[in-house]
JSON list of C-alpha atoms in Angstrom, two decimals:
[
{"chain": "N", "resi": 1, "resn": "UNK", "atom": "CA", "xyz": [0.15, 0.00, 0.23]},
{"chain": "N", "resi": 2, "resn": "UNK", "atom": "CA", "xyz": [1.19, 3.55, -0.54]},
{"chain": "N", "resi": 3, "resn": "UNK", "atom": "CA", "xyz": [1.86, 5.43, 2.14]},
{"chain": "N", "resi": 4, "resn": "UNK", "atom": "CA", "xyz": [3.53, 8.84, 0.32]},
{"chain": "N", "resi": 5, "resn": "UNK", "atom": "CA", "xyz": [2.47, 10.37, -2.76]},
{"chain": "N", "resi": 6, "resn": "UNK", "atom": "CA", "xyz": [2.47, 13.73, -4.80]},
{"chain": "N", "resi": 7, "resn": "UNK", "atom": "CA", "xyz": [-0.98, 14.96, -5.54]},
{"chain": "N", "resi": 8, "resn": "UNK", "atom": "CA", "xyz": [-1.48, 17.65, -8.74]},
{"chain": "N", "resi": 9, "resn": "UNK", "atom": "CA", "xyz": [-5.05, 18.79, -9.38]},
{"chain": "N", "resi": 10, "resn": "UNK", "atom": "CA", "xyz": [-5.41, 19.52, -13.15]},
{"chain": "N", "resi": 11, "resn": "UNK", "atom": "CA", "xyz": [-4.78, 23.18, -14.29]},
{"chain": "N", "resi": 12, "resn": "UNK", "atom": "CA", "xyz": [-7.58, 25.70, -14.61]},
{"chain": "N", "resi": 13, "resn": "UNK", "atom": "CA", "xyz": [-10.91, 24.60, -17.02]},
{"chain": "N", "resi": 14, "resn": "UNK", "atom": "CA", "xyz": [-13.66, 27.27, -18.17]},
{"chain": "N", "resi": 15, "resn": "UNK", "atom": "CA", "xyz": [-15.57, 25.48, -15.54]},
{"chain": "N", "resi": 16, "resn": "UNK", "atom": "CA", "xyz": [-13.09, 27.01, -13.05]},
{"chain": "N", "resi": 17, "resn": "UNK", "atom": "CA", "xyz": [-13.31, 30.32, -14.44]},
{"chain": "N", "resi": 18, "resn": "UNK", "atom": "CA", "xyz": [-17.31, 30.04, -14.78]},
{"chain": "N", "resi": 19, "resn": "UNK", "atom": "CA", "xyz": [-17.60, 28.58, -11.47]},
{"chain": "N", "resi": 20, "resn": "UNK", "atom": "CA", "xyz": [-19.79, 26.08, -12.22]},
{"chain": "N", "resi": 21, "resn": "UNK", "atom": "CA", "xyz": [-19.38, 22.07, -11.55]},
{"chain": "N", "resi": 22, "resn": "UNK", "atom": "CA", "xyz": [-17.67, 19.97, -14.03]},
{"chain": "N", "resi": 23, "resn": "UNK", "atom": "CA", "xyz": [-18.09, 16.68, -12.37]},
{"chain": "N", "resi": 24, "resn": "UNK", "atom": "CA", "xyz": [-18.08, 13.83, -15.16]},
{"chain": "N", "resi": 25, "resn": "UNK", "atom": "CA", "xyz": [-17.98, 16.35, -18.10]},
{"chain": "N", "resi": 26, "resn": "UNK", "atom": "CA", "xyz": [-14.80, 16.20, -20.34]},
{"chain": "N", "resi": 27, "resn": "UNK", "atom": "CA", "xyz": [-13.58, 19.80, -20.28]},
{"chain": "N", "resi": 28, "resn": "UNK", "atom": "CA", "xyz": [-10.15, 21.01, -21.39]},
{"chain": "N", "resi": 29, "resn": "UNK", "atom": "CA", "xyz": [-7.34, 23.24, -19.57]},
{"chain": "N", "resi": 30, "resn": "UNK", "atom": "CA", "xyz": [-7.72, 26.94, -20.45]},
{"chain": "N", "resi": 31, "resn": "UNK", "atom": "CA", "xyz": [-4.85, 28.84, -22.00]},
{"chain": "N", "resi": 32, "resn": "UNK", "atom": "CA", "xyz": [-4.20, 29.09, -18.52]},
{"chain": "N", "resi": 33, "resn": "UNK", "atom": "CA", "xyz": [-4.46, 25.90, -16.87]},
{"chain": "N", "resi": 34, "resn": "UNK", "atom": "CA", "xyz": [-2.08, 25.00, -20.07]},
{"chain": "N", "resi": 35, "resn": "UNK", "atom": "CA", "xyz": [0.17, 27.68, -18.09]},
{"chain": "N", "resi": 36, "resn": "UNK", "atom": "CA", "xyz": [-0.12, 26.34, -14.79]},
{"chain": "N", "resi": 37, "resn": "UNK", "atom": "CA", "xyz": [0.54, 22.72, -16.00]},
{"chain": "N", "resi": 38, "resn": "UNK", "atom": "CA", "xyz": [3.93, 23.79, -17.34]},
{"chain": "N", "resi": 39, "resn": "UNK", "atom": "CA", "xyz": [4.78, 25.49, -13.89]},
{"chain": "N", "resi": 40, "resn": "UNK", "atom": "CA", "xyz": [4.13, 22.06, -12.19]},
{"chain": "N", "resi": 41, "resn": "UNK", "atom": "CA", "xyz": [6.10, 20.41, -14.72]},
{"chain": "N", "resi": 42, "resn": "UNK", "atom": "CA", "xyz": [8.84, 23.08, -14.17]},
{"chain": "N", "resi": 43, "resn": "UNK", "atom": "CA", "xyz": [8.54, 22.94, -10.28]},
{"chain": "N", "resi": 44, "resn": "UNK", "atom": "CA", "xyz": [8.97, 19.13, -10.44]},
{"chain": "N", "resi": 45, "resn": "UNK", "atom": "CA", "xyz": [11.52, 18.87, -12.76]},
{"chain": "N", "resi": 46, "resn": "UNK", "atom": "CA", "xyz": [13.36, 21.78, -10.56]},
{"chain": "N", "resi": 47, "resn": "UNK", "atom": "CA", "xyz": [13.42, 18.75, -7.85]},
{"chain": "N", "resi": 48, "resn": "UNK", "atom": "CA", "xyz": [15.46, 16.69, -10.17]},
{"chain": "N", "resi": 49, "resn": "UNK", "atom": "CA", "xyz": [13.66, 13.14, -10.14]},
{"chain": "N", "resi": 50, "resn": "UNK", "atom": "CA", "xyz": [10.99, 13.84, -7.41]},
{"chain": "N", "resi": 51, "resn": "UNK", "atom": "CA", "xyz": [8.52, 10.97, -8.87]},
{"chain": "N", "resi": 52, "resn": "UNK", "atom": "CA", "xyz": [8.89, 7.52, -9.86]},
{"chain": "N", "resi": 53, "resn": "UNK", "atom": "CA", "xyz": [5.40, 7.27, -12.04]},
{"chain": "N", "resi": 54, "resn": "UNK", "atom": "CA", "xyz": [2.45, 9.65, -13.14]},
{"chain": "N", "resi": 55, "resn": "UNK", "atom": "CA", "xyz": [-1.10, 8.10, -12.72]},
{"chain": "N", "resi": 56, "resn": "UNK", "atom": "CA", "xyz": [-3.81, 10.28, -14.14]},
{"chain": "N", "resi": 57, "resn": "UNK", "atom": "CA", "xyz": [-7.04, 10.49, -14.05]},
{"chain": "N", "resi": 58, "resn": "UNK", "atom": "CA", "xyz": [-9.33, 9.45, -17.36]},
{"chain": "N", "resi": 59, "resn": "UNK", "atom": "CA", "xyz": [-10.50, 12.66, -17.75]},
{"chain": "N", "resi": 60, "resn": "UNK", "atom": "CA", "xyz": [-9.29, 15.22, -20.16]},
{"chain": "N", "resi": 61, "resn": "UNK", "atom": "CA", "xyz": [-8.14, 18.13, -18.03]},
{"chain": "N", "resi": 62, "resn": "UNK", "atom": "CA", "xyz": [-6.32, 15.54, -15.54]},
{"chain": "N", "resi": 63, "resn": "UNK", "atom": "CA", "xyz": [-4.70, 13.84, -18.69]},
{"chain": "N", "resi": 64, "resn": "UNK", "atom": "CA", "xyz": [-3.53, 17.12, -20.33]},
{"chain": "N", "resi": 65, "resn": "UNK", "atom": "CA", "xyz": [-2.22, 18.21, -16.95]},
{"chain": "N", "resi": 66, "resn": "UNK", "atom": "CA", "xyz": [-0.38, 14.99, -16.48]},
{"chain": "N", "resi": 67, "resn": "UNK", "atom": "CA", "xyz": [1.11, 14.79, -20.41]},
{"chain": "N", "resi": 68, "resn": "UNK", "atom": "CA", "xyz": [2.93, 18.29, -19.82]},
{"chain": "N", "resi": 69, "resn": "UNK", "atom": "CA", "xyz": [3.99, 16.69, -16.53]},
{"chain": "N", "resi": 70, "resn": "UNK", "atom": "CA", "xyz": [5.31, 13.52, -18.17]},
{"chain": "N", "resi": 71, "resn": "UNK", "atom": "CA", "xyz": [7.06, 15.25, -21.21]},
{"chain": "N", "resi": 72, "resn": "UNK", "atom": "CA", "xyz": [9.01, 17.65, -18.78]},
{"chain": "N", "resi": 73, "resn": "UNK", "atom": "CA", "xyz": [9.86, 14.45, -16.19]},
{"chain": "N", "resi": 74, "resn": "UNK", "atom": "CA", "xyz": [10.44, 12.18, -19.49]},
{"chain": "N", "resi": 75, "resn": "UNK", "atom": "CA", "xyz": [7.84, 10.19, -17.79]},
{"chain": "N", "resi": 76, "resn": "UNK", "atom": "CA", "xyz": [4.71, 8.06, -19.29]},
{"chain": "N", "resi": 77, "resn": "UNK", "atom": "CA", "xyz": [1.60, 8.78, -18.04]},
{"chain": "N", "resi": 78, "resn": "UNK", "atom": "CA", "xyz": [-0.71, 5.91, -16.75]},
{"chain": "N", "resi": 79, "resn": "UNK", "atom": "CA", "xyz": [-4.33, 6.48, -17.04]},
{"chain": "N", "resi": 80, "resn": "UNK", "atom": "CA", "xyz": [-6.04, 4.83, -13.91]},
{"chain": "N", "resi": 81, "resn": "UNK", "atom": "CA", "xyz": [-9.96, 4.61, -13.95]},
{"chain": "N", "resi": 82, "resn": "UNK", "atom": "CA", "xyz": [-11.57, 5.08, -10.37]},
{"chain": "N", "resi": 83, "resn": "UNK", "atom": "CA", "xyz": [-9.83, 8.66, -10.19]},
{"chain": "N", "resi": 84, "resn": "UNK", "atom": "CA", "xyz": [-12.26, 10.58, -11.78]},
{"chain": "N", "resi": 85, "resn": "UNK", "atom": "CA", "xyz": [-13.86, 13.42, -10.45]},
{"chain": "N", "resi": 86, "resn": "UNK", "atom": "CA", "xyz": [-17.44, 12.80, -8.49]},
{"chain": "N", "resi": 87, "resn": "UNK", "atom": "CA", "xyz": [-20.44, 12.17, -10.80]},
{"chain": "N", "resi": 88, "resn": "UNK", "atom": "CA", "xyz": [-22.72, 15.40, -9.74]},
{"chain": "N", "resi": 89, "resn": "UNK", "atom": "CA", "xyz": [-25.60, 14.27, -11.72]},
{"chain": "N", "resi": 90, "resn": "UNK", "atom": "CA", "xyz": [-28.18, 16.77, -11.73]},
{"chain": "N", "resi": 91, "resn": "UNK", "atom": "CA", "xyz": [-26.02, 19.56, -10.46]},
{"chain": "N", "resi": 92, "resn": "UNK", "atom": "CA", "xyz": [-23.28, 19.30, -13.17]},
{"chain": "N", "resi": 93, "resn": "UNK", "atom": "CA", "xyz": [-23.03, 22.12, -15.07]},
{"chain": "N", "resi": 94, "resn": "UNK", "atom": "CA", "xyz": [-24.43, 24.52, -12.71]},
{"chain": "N", "resi": 95, "resn": "UNK", "atom": "CA", "xyz": [-23.16, 26.55, -9.69]},
{"chain": "N", "resi": 96, "resn": "UNK", "atom": "CA", "xyz": [-20.69, 25.00, -7.30]},
{"chain": "N", "resi": 97, "resn": "UNK", "atom": "CA", "xyz": [-22.47, 23.87, -4.14]},
{"chain": "N", "resi": 98, "resn": "UNK", "atom": "CA", "xyz": [-21.53, 25.11, -1.03]},
{"chain": "N", "resi": 99, "resn": "UNK", "atom": "CA", "xyz": [-21.56, 21.53, 0.28]},
{"chain": "N", "resi": 100, "resn": "UNK", "atom": "CA", "xyz": [-19.22, 19.59, -2.01]},
{"chain": "N", "resi": 101, "resn": "UNK", "atom": "CA", "xyz": [-19.29, 16.76, 0.94]},
{"chain": "N", "resi": 102, "resn": "UNK", "atom": "CA", "xyz": [-22.72, 16.32, 0.92]},
{"chain": "N", "resi": 103, "resn": "UNK", "atom": "CA", "xyz": [-23.71, 12.36, 0.81]},
{"chain": "N", "resi": 104, "resn": "UNK", "atom": "CA", "xyz": [-26.26, 12.30, -1.56]},
{"chain": "N", "resi": 105, "resn": "UNK", "atom": "CA", "xyz": [-26.52, 14.24, -4.94]},
{"chain": "N", "resi": 106, "resn": "UNK", "atom": "CA", "xyz": [-29.62, 14.17, -7.26]},
{"chain": "N", "resi": 107, "resn": "UNK", "atom": "CA", "xyz": [-29.22, 11.66, -10.06]},
{"chain": "N", "resi": 108, "resn": "UNK", "atom": "CA", "xyz": [-25.30, 11.47, -9.07]},
{"chain": "N", "resi": 109, "resn": "UNK", "atom": "CA", "xyz": [-22.60, 9.42, -7.12]},
{"chain": "N", "resi": 110, "resn": "UNK", "atom": "CA", "xyz": [-23.10, 9.23, -3.41]},
{"chain": "N", "resi": 111, "resn": "UNK", "atom": "CA", "xyz": [-20.17, 10.21, -1.49]},
{"chain": "N", "resi": 112, "resn": "UNK", "atom": "CA", "xyz": [-19.58, 6.67, 0.11]},
{"chain": "N", "resi": 113, "resn": "UNK", "atom": "CA", "xyz": [-19.67, 5.44, -3.02]},
{"chain": "N", "resi": 114, "resn": "UNK", "atom": "CA", "xyz": [-17.39, 8.06, -4.96]},
{"chain": "N", "resi": 115, "resn": "UNK", "atom": "CA", "xyz": [-14.99, 7.54, -1.73]},
{"chain": "N", "resi": 116, "resn": "UNK", "atom": "CA", "xyz": [-14.97, 3.52, -2.30]},
{"chain": "N", "resi": 117, "resn": "UNK", "atom": "CA", "xyz": [-14.27, 4.23, -5.98]},
{"chain": "N", "resi": 118, "resn": "UNK", "atom": "CA", "xyz": [-11.12, 6.38, -5.88]},
{"chain": "N", "resi": 119, "resn": "UNK", "atom": "CA", "xyz": [-9.71, 4.11, -2.88]},
{"chain": "N", "resi": 120, "resn": "UNK", "atom": "CA", "xyz": [-9.88, 1.16, -4.68]},
{"chain": "N", "resi": 121, "resn": "UNK", "atom": "CA", "xyz": [-8.00, 2.95, -7.74]},
{"chain": "N", "resi": 122, "resn": "UNK", "atom": "CA", "xyz": [-5.45, 3.84, -5.16]},
{"chain": "N", "resi": 123, "resn": "UNK", "atom": "CA", "xyz": [-5.10, 0.60, -3.47]},
{"chain": "N", "resi": 124, "resn": "UNK", "atom": "CA", "xyz": [-4.39, -0.90, -7.31]},
{"chain": "N", "resi": 125, "resn": "UNK", "atom": "CA", "xyz": [-1.44, 1.76, -7.68]},
{"chain": "N", "resi": 126, "resn": "UNK", "atom": "CA", "xyz": [2.08, 0.01, -7.37]},
{"chain": "N", "resi": 127, "resn": "UNK", "atom": "CA", "xyz": [4.32, 1.00, -4.96]},
{"chain": "N", "resi": 128, "resn": "UNK", "atom": "CA", "xyz": [7.60, 2.16, -6.39]},
{"chain": "N", "resi": 129, "resn": "UNK", "atom": "CA", "xyz": [10.32, 0.11, -5.70]},
{"chain": "N", "resi": 130, "resn": "UNK", "atom": "CA", "xyz": [12.81, 2.65, -5.71]},
{"chain": "N", "resi": 131, "resn": "UNK", "atom": "CA", "xyz": [11.26, 4.85, -2.73]},
{"chain": "N", "resi": 132, "resn": "UNK", "atom": "CA", "xyz": [10.17, 7.75, -4.56]},
{"chain": "N", "resi": 133, "resn": "UNK", "atom": "CA", "xyz": [6.27, 8.56, -4.47]},
{"chain": "N", "resi": 134, "resn": "UNK", "atom": "CA", "xyz": [4.35, 8.22, -7.64]},
{"chain": "N", "resi": 135, "resn": "UNK", "atom": "CA", "xyz": [2.47, 11.34, -8.94]},
{"chain": "N", "resi": 136, "resn": "UNK", "atom": "CA", "xyz": [-1.47, 11.49, -9.07]},
{"chain": "N", "resi": 137, "resn": "UNK", "atom": "CA", "xyz": [-3.36, 14.01, -11.27]},
{"chain": "N", "resi": 138, "resn": "UNK", "atom": "CA", "xyz": [-6.98, 14.25, -10.69]},
{"chain": "N", "resi": 139, "resn": "UNK", "atom": "CA", "xyz": [-9.38, 16.57, -9.33]},
{"chain": "N", "resi": 140, "resn": "UNK", "atom": "CA", "xyz": [-10.66, 18.33, -5.88]},
{"chain": "N", "resi": 141, "resn": "UNK", "atom": "CA", "xyz": [-13.18, 15.82, -5.38]},
{"chain": "N", "resi": 142, "resn": "UNK", "atom": "CA", "xyz": [-10.50, 13.21, -6.03]},
{"chain": "N", "resi": 143, "resn": "UNK", "atom": "CA", "xyz": [-8.22, 14.82, -3.58]},
{"chain": "N", "resi": 144, "resn": "UNK", "atom": "CA", "xyz": [-11.01, 14.72, -0.72]},
{"chain": "N", "resi": 145, "resn": "UNK", "atom": "CA", "xyz": [-11.14, 11.38, -1.64]},
{"chain": "N", "resi": 146, "resn": "UNK", "atom": "CA", "xyz": [-7.39, 10.72, -1.42]},
{"chain": "N", "resi": 147, "resn": "UNK", "atom": "CA", "xyz": [-7.00, 12.68, 2.07]},
{"chain": "N", "resi": 148, "resn": "UNK", "atom": "CA", "xyz": [-9.86, 10.24, 3.38]},
{"chain": "N", "resi": 149, "resn": "UNK", "atom": "CA", "xyz": [-7.81, 7.53, 2.17]},
{"chain": "N", "resi": 150, "resn": "UNK", "atom": "CA", "xyz": [-4.82, 8.68, 3.62]},
{"chain": "N", "resi": 151, "resn": "UNK", "atom": "CA", "xyz": [-6.48, 9.49, 6.89]},
{"chain": "N", "resi": 152, "resn": "UNK", "atom": "CA", "xyz": [-6.38, 13.35, 6.42]},
{"chain": "N", "resi": 153, "resn": "UNK", "atom": "CA", "xyz": [-8.85, 15.93, 7.39]},
{"chain": "N", "resi": 154, "resn": "UNK", "atom": "CA", "xyz": [-10.01, 16.64, 3.67]},
{"chain": "N", "resi": 155, "resn": "UNK", "atom": "CA", "xyz": [-13.25, 19.40, 4.67]},
{"chain": "N", "resi": 156, "resn": "UNK", "atom": "CA", "xyz": [-10.46, 22.10, 5.71]},
{"chain": "N", "resi": 157, "resn": "UNK", "atom": "CA", "xyz": [-8.15, 21.76, 2.39]},
{"chain": "N", "resi": 158, "resn": "UNK", "atom": "CA", "xyz": [-8.47, 22.83, -1.13]},
{"chain": "N", "resi": 159, "resn": "UNK", "atom": "CA", "xyz": [-5.96, 22.20, -3.64]},
{"chain": "N", "resi": 160, "resn": "UNK", "atom": "CA", "xyz": [-5.49, 25.15, -6.05]},
{"chain": "N", "resi": 161, "resn": "UNK", "atom": "CA", "xyz": [-5.14, 24.18, -9.94]},
{"chain": "N", "resi": 162, "resn": "UNK", "atom": "CA", "xyz": [-1.66, 22.56, -10.98]},
{"chain": "N", "resi": 163, "resn": "UNK", "atom": "CA", "xyz": [0.23, 22.75, -7.69]},
{"chain": "N", "resi": 164, "resn": "UNK", "atom": "CA", "xyz": [1.88, 19.46, -6.55]},
{"chain": "N", "resi": 165, "resn": "UNK", "atom": "CA", "xyz": [1.60, 18.68, -3.04]},
{"chain": "N", "resi": 166, "resn": "UNK", "atom": "CA", "xyz": [3.66, 15.71, -1.25]},
{"chain": "N", "resi": 167, "resn": "UNK", "atom": "CA", "xyz": [1.10, 13.94, 1.32]},
{"chain": "N", "resi": 168, "resn": "UNK", "atom": "CA", "xyz": [1.99, 10.88, 3.47]},
{"chain": "N", "resi": 169, "resn": "UNK", "atom": "CA", "xyz": [-0.59, 9.31, 6.10]},
{"chain": "N", "resi": 170, "resn": "UNK", "atom": "CA", "xyz": [1.11, 10.96, 8.71]},
{"chain": "N", "resi": 171, "resn": "UNK", "atom": "CA", "xyz": [0.06, 14.20, 7.37]},
{"chain": "N", "resi": 172, "resn": "UNK", "atom": "CA", "xyz": [0.66, 16.79, 4.79]},
{"chain": "N", "resi": 173, "resn": "UNK", "atom": "CA", "xyz": [4.26, 17.95, 4.06]},
{"chain": "N", "resi": 174, "resn": "UNK", "atom": "CA", "xyz": [5.42, 20.98, 2.28]},
{"chain": "N", "resi": 175, "resn": "UNK", "atom": "CA", "xyz": [8.19, 20.77, -0.09]},
{"chain": "N", "resi": 176, "resn": "UNK", "atom": "CA", "xyz": [7.21, 20.79, -3.89]},
{"chain": "N", "resi": 177, "resn": "UNK", "atom": "CA", "xyz": [3.97, 22.71, -2.94]},
{"chain": "N", "resi": 178, "resn": "UNK", "atom": "CA", "xyz": [1.45, 23.18, -0.04]},
{"chain": "N", "resi": 179, "resn": "UNK", "atom": "CA", "xyz": [-2.35, 23.36, -0.39]},
{"chain": "N", "resi": 180, "resn": "UNK", "atom": "CA", "xyz": [-4.30, 26.74, 0.27]},
{"chain": "N", "resi": 181, "resn": "UNK", "atom": "CA", "xyz": [-7.28, 26.60, 2.25]},
{"chain": "N", "resi": 182, "resn": "UNK", "atom": "CA", "xyz": [-10.27, 27.83, 0.61]},
{"chain": "N", "resi": 183, "resn": "UNK", "atom": "CA", "xyz": [-8.99, 27.67, -3.06]},
{"chain": "N", "resi": 184, "resn": "UNK", "atom": "CA", "xyz": [-10.97, 25.77, -5.79]}
]
């Protein structure tokens, strides 16, 4: 089981700019989001070889971000089903709800089912033999499920777009980047 990893939320999208909930919609990065992905890649590259592998959500915004980072680090990107953002059903395309950790959403995925899906995907990731952590590129919702999987308090932390953060079961550690409270 993984005890340490680097997490990077995808770069900015039109849904982030517009304040609407993308959820399972397959949206692309904005020009700013692409620049953020390049900045994340540069930050990681400046660390030498900080990650052993790159795993991405299947959704376009995450794959685009992971691809930029993978090119910069000379690593392939493995797409991992299960790391996708929560399916928000009838709420997708609308304003981002104040309570993103609510259990039920109309026509969508329950919080419990979402967290179980992400946990299963994370449980399936190989533990790198060389001791370096893997990089997981995904979504704000995936961040919350991942924090729960690691035993961290996800409700107080929001990952900014395209800022790599090192996480381990004992807590959040600064180094490559740190989460900013209140950022979506």
